[in-house]
C-alpha cells in the first residue's frame, strides 16, 4: 500500500497543473486492489476543504469526488465507515463536510457531543453551540 497526500489527489481530480496532473494520474492509475493507495482521514478532510475553498466546488461536486474515492477499489480510505455517513449528512445539508466528519469522529470516540462556536455546524452537523 502507498499513501497519497492531498495535493496528489487534488491534481488528479482538478487536472489544473499539466505536469503534476500527469504524474498524479500515472501514479493513481498504476494502483491495484492488491497494492492500493491509502487515503488518510485527514486527506479526505483537506480534500473537501480545498475543493470548497480554493476551487469553489459545489456540494454536489465535492460529494461526487468523495463518493468516487470511497467506491474505487484501488483506494483504501481510512475510517470509511465514518466518511460515508459524514458524506450522507453533508450532501443534502448546510454544514461543511469537515464539520460533519468532526462530529461523527467524536461520536465514534465515545463523545456525548462536540462543542463549537460555528452556528451552522451546531445546527446542521449535530454539534452543540458553545456560548
PDB file of C-alpha atoms in Angstrom:
ATOM      1  CA  UNK A   1       0.000   0.000   0.000  1.00  0.00           C
ATOM      2  CA  UNK A   2       1.145   3.515  -0.766  1.00  0.00           C
ATOM      3  CA  UNK A   3      -0.078   6.673   0.953  1.00  0.00           C
ATOM      4  CA  UNK A   4      -1.491   9.587  -1.014  1.00  0.00           C
ATOM      5  CA  UNK A   5      -1.119  13.201   0.052  1.00  0.00           C
ATOM      6  CA  UNK A   6      -3.946  15.655  -0.518  1.00  0.00           C
ATOM      7  CA  UNK A   7      -2.087  17.571  -3.216  1.00  0.00           C
ATOM      8  CA  UNK A   8      -1.705  14.422  -5.351  1.00  0.00           C
ATOM      9  CA  UNK A   9      -5.445  13.772  -5.224  1.00  0.00           C
ATOM     10  CA  UNK A  10      -6.218  17.439  -5.895  1.00  0.00           C
ATOM     11  CA  UNK A  11      -4.003  17.385  -9.007  1.00  0.00           C
ATOM     12  CA  UNK A  12      -5.688  14.166 -10.168  1.00  0.00           C
ATOM     13  CA  UNK A  13      -9.210  15.492  -9.595  1.00  0.00           C
ATOM     14  CA  UNK A  14      -8.743  19.022 -10.921  1.00  0.00           C
ATOM     15  CA  UNK A  15      -6.136  18.400 -13.645  1.00  0.00           C
ATOM     16  CA  UNK A  16      -5.123  22.044 -13.147  1.00  0.00           C
ATOM     17  CA  UNK A  17      -1.358  21.668 -13.452  1.00  0.00           C
ATOM     18  CA  UNK A  18      -0.310  19.728 -16.567  1.00  0.00           C
ATOM     19  CA  UNK A  19       2.948  18.339 -15.194  1.00  0.00           C
ATOM     20  CA  UNK A  20       1.714  17.416 -11.719  1.00  0.00           C
ATOM     21  CA  UNK A  21      -1.644  16.197 -13.037  1.00  0.00           C
ATOM     22  CA  UNK A  22       0.105  13.829 -15.436  1.00  0.00           C
ATOM     23  CA  UNK A  23       2.332  12.483 -12.642  1.00  0.00           C
ATOM     24  CA  UNK A  24      -0.646  12.107 -10.286  1.00  0.00           C
ATOM     25  CA  UNK A  25      -2.727  10.394 -12.956  1.00  0.00           C
ATOM     26  CA  UNK A  26       0.062   7.980 -13.868  1.00  0.00           C
ATOM     27  CA  UNK A  27       0.641   7.100 -10.223  1.00  0.00           C
ATOM     28  CA  UNK A  28      -3.036   6.713  -9.307  1.00  0.00           C
ATOM     29  CA  UNK A  29      -3.792   4.677 -12.403  1.00  0.00           C
ATOM     30  CA  UNK A  30      -0.911   2.333 -11.508  1.00  0.00           C
ATOM     31  CA  UNK A  31      -2.587   1.381  -8.216  1.00  0.00           C
ATOM     32  CA  UNK A  32      -4.261  -2.015  -7.943  1.00  0.00           C
ATOM     33  CA  UNK A  33      -6.559  -3.772  -5.499  1.00  0.00           C
ATOM     34  CA  UNK A  34      -3.523  -5.744  -4.340  1.00  0.00           C
ATOM     35  CA  UNK A  35      -1.417  -2.555  -3.967  1.00  0.00           C
ATOM     36  CA  UNK A  36      -3.964   0.191  -3.228  1.00  0.00           C
ATOM     37  CA  UNK A  37      -3.431   3.815  -2.406  1.00  0.00           C
ATOM     38  CA  UNK A  38      -4.109   4.715   1.224  1.00  0.00           C
ATOM     39  CA  UNK A  39      -6.117   7.882   1.805  1.00  0.00           C
ATOM     40  CA  UNK A  40      -5.894   9.082   5.401  1.00  0.00           C
ATOM     41  CA  UNK A  41      -8.890  10.636   7.098  1.00  0.00           C
ATOM     42  CA  UNK A  42      -7.114  13.993   7.266  1.00  0.00           C
ATOM     43  CA  UNK A  43      -6.571  13.839   3.491  1.00  0.00           C
ATOM     44  CA  UNK A  44     -10.318  13.373   2.968  1.00  0.00           C
ATOM     45  CA  UNK A  45     -10.991  16.397   5.193  1.00  0.00           C
ATOM     46  CA  UNK A  46      -8.332  18.517   3.471  1.00  0.00           C
ATOM     47  CA  UNK A  47      -9.569  17.499   0.034  1.00  0.00           C
ATOM     48  CA  UNK A  48     -13.142  18.563   0.798  1.00  0.00           C
ATOM     49  CA  UNK A  49     -11.902  21.855   2.247  1.00  0.00           C
ATOM     50  CA  UNK A  50      -9.577  22.609  -0.695  1.00  0.00           C
ATOM     51  CA  UNK A  51     -12.267  21.804  -3.251  1.00  0.00           C
ATOM     52  CA  UNK A  52     -14.730  24.067  -1.460  1.00  0.00           C
ATOM     53  CA  UNK A  53     -12.479  26.994  -0.552  1.00  0.00           C
ATOM     54  CA  UNK A  54      -9.880  27.084  -3.332  1.00  0.00           C
ATOM     55  CA  UNK A  55     -11.807  25.650  -6.264  1.00  0.00           C
ATOM     56  CA  UNK A  56     -15.299  26.825  -5.243  1.00  0.00           C
ATOM     57  CA  UNK A  57     -16.701  23.376  -5.976  1.00  0.00           C
ATOM     58  CA  UNK A  58     -20.378  22.781  -5.332  1.00  0.00           C
ATOM     59  CA  UNK A  59     -21.648  20.418  -2.656  1.00  0.00           C
ATOM     60  CA  UNK A  60     -22.665  18.069  -5.439  1.00  0.00           C
ATOM     61  CA  UNK A  61     -19.161  18.080  -6.960  1.00  0.00           C
ATOM     62  CA  UNK A  62     -17.460  17.539  -3.602  1.00  0.00           C
ATOM     63  CA  UNK A  63     -19.830  14.693  -2.750  1.00  0.00           C
ATOM     64  CA  UNK A  64     -19.245  13.116  -6.171  1.00  0.00           C
ATOM     65  CA  UNK A  65     -15.454  13.216  -5.723  1.00  0.00           C
ATOM     66  CA  UNK A  66     -15.574  11.778  -2.204  1.00  0.00           C
ATOM     67  CA  UNK A  67     -18.030   9.063  -3.181  1.00  0.00           C
ATOM     68  CA  UNK A  68     -15.837   8.122  -6.124  1.00  0.00           C
ATOM     69  CA  UNK A  69     -12.817   7.752  -3.838  1.00  0.00           C
ATOM     70  CA  UNK A  70     -14.813   5.620  -1.419  1.00  0.00           C
ATOM     71  CA  UNK A  71     -16.109   3.351  -4.181  1.00  0.00           C
ATOM     72  CA  UNK A  72     -12.810   2.882  -6.006  1.00  0.00           C
ATOM     73  CA  UNK A  73     -11.320  -0.496  -5.127  1.00  0.00           C
ATOM     74  CA  UNK A  74      -7.766   0.733  -5.672  1.00  0.00           C
ATOM     75  CA  UNK A  75      -8.111   3.131  -2.713  1.00  0.00           C
ATOM     76  CA  UNK A  76      -8.188   2.239   0.963  1.00  0.00           C
ATOM     77  CA  UNK A  77      -9.868   5.127   2.770  1.00  0.00           C
ATOM     78  CA  UNK A  78      -9.125   5.350   6.473  1.00  0.00           C
ATOM     79  CA  UNK A  79     -12.282   5.112   8.580  1.00  0.00           C
ATOM     80  CA  UNK A  80     -14.518   4.814   5.526  1.00  0.00           C
ATOM     81  CA  UNK A  81     -17.260   3.715   7.919  1.00  0.00           C
ATOM     82  CA  UNK A  82     -17.238   7.308   9.235  1.00  0.00           C
ATOM     83  CA  UNK A  83     -16.667   9.049   5.918  1.00  0.00           C
ATOM     84  CA  UNK A  84     -19.797   7.508   4.359  1.00  0.00           C
ATOM     85  CA  UNK A  85     -22.252   8.841   6.976  1.00  0.00           C
ATOM     86  CA  UNK A  86     -20.459  12.208   7.006  1.00  0.00           C
ATOM     87  CA  UNK A  87     -20.944  12.350   3.246  1.00  0.00           C
ATOM     88  CA  UNK A  88     -24.631  11.425   3.577  1.00  0.00           C
ATOM     89  CA  UNK A  89     -25.066  14.177   6.180  1.00  0.00           C
ATOM     90  CA  UNK A  90     -23.086  16.750   4.190  1.00  0.00           C
ATOM     91  CA  UNK A  91     -24.649  16.446   0.750  1.00  0.00           C
ATOM     92  CA  UNK A  92     -28.251  17.451   1.496  1.00  0.00           C
ATOM     93  CA  UNK A  93     -27.387  19.731   4.399  1.00  0.00           C
ATOM     94  CA  UNK A  94     -25.785  23.089   5.072  1.00  0.00           C
ATOM     95  CA  UNK A  95     -22.764  22.106   7.176  1.00  0.00           C
ATOM     96  CA  UNK A  96     -19.264  21.806   5.743  1.00  0.00           C
ATOM     97  CA  UNK A  97     -18.124  18.244   5.126  1.00  0.00           C
ATOM     98  CA  UNK A  98     -15.347  18.639   7.685  1.00  0.00           C
ATOM     99  CA  UNK A  99     -17.843  19.640  10.386  1.00  0.00           C
ATOM    100  CA  UNK A 100     -19.913  16.538   9.665  1.00  0.00           C
ATOM    101  CA  UNK A 101     -16.792  14.397   9.832  1.00  0.00           C
ATOM    102  CA  UNK A 102     -15.553  16.029  13.052  1.00  0.00           C
ATOM    103  CA  UNK A 103     -18.852  15.356  14.797  1.00  0.00           C
ATOM    104  CA  UNK A 104     -19.032  11.737  13.640  1.00  0.00           C
ATOM    105  CA  UNK A 105     -15.400  11.069  14.635  1.00  0.00           C
ATOM    106  CA  UNK A 106     -16.095  12.468  18.088  1.00  0.00           C
ATOM    107  CA  UNK A 107     -19.200  10.304  18.463  1.00  0.00           C
ATOM    108  CA  UNK A 108     -17.248   7.244  17.307  1.00  0.00           C
ATOM    109  CA  UNK A 109     -14.668   8.030  20.005  1.00  0.00           C
ATOM    110  CA  UNK A 110     -17.408   7.974  22.622  1.00  0.00           C
ATOM    111  CA  UNK A 111     -18.050  11.699  22.970  1.00  0.00           C
ATOM    112  CA  UNK A 112     -21.540  12.723  24.031  1.00  0.00           C
ATOM    113  CA  UNK A 113     -21.350  15.725  21.729  1.00  0.00           C
ATOM    114  CA  UNK A 114     -18.966  18.187  20.094  1.00  0.00           C
ATOM    115  CA  UNK A 115     -18.945  21.860  21.032  1.00  0.00           C
ATOM    116  CA  UNK A 116     -18.397  24.628  18.528  1.00  0.00           C
ATOM    117  CA  UNK A 117     -18.671  28.374  18.063  1.00  0.00           C
ATOM    118  CA  UNK A 118     -19.901  27.781  14.481  1.00  0.00           C
ATOM    119  CA  UNK A 119     -23.681  28.264  14.405  1.00  0.00           C
ATOM    120  CA  UNK A 120     -24.109  26.345  11.143  1.00  0.00           C
ATOM    121  CA  UNK A 121     -22.127  23.381  12.499  1.00  0.00           C
ATOM    122  CA  UNK A 122     -24.197  23.460  15.664  1.00  0.00           C
ATOM    123  CA  UNK A 123     -27.479  23.230  13.810  1.00  0.00           C
ATOM    124  CA  UNK A 124     -26.536  21.350  10.634  1.00  0.00           C
ATOM    125  CA  UNK A 125     -23.762  18.975  11.755  1.00  0.00           C
ATOM    126  CA  UNK A 126     -25.213  17.962  15.094  1.00  0.00           C
ATOM    127  CA  UNK A 127     -22.752  19.833  17.281  1.00  0.00           C
ATOM    128  CA  UNK A 128     -23.647  21.984  20.275  1.00  0.00           C
ATOM    129  CA  UNK A 129     -23.113  25.711  20.249  1.00  0.00           C
ATOM    130  CA  UNK A 130     -20.747  26.848  22.992  1.00  0.00           C
ATOM    131  CA  UNK A 131     -21.918  30.145  24.457  1.00  0.00           C
TER     132      UNK A 131
END
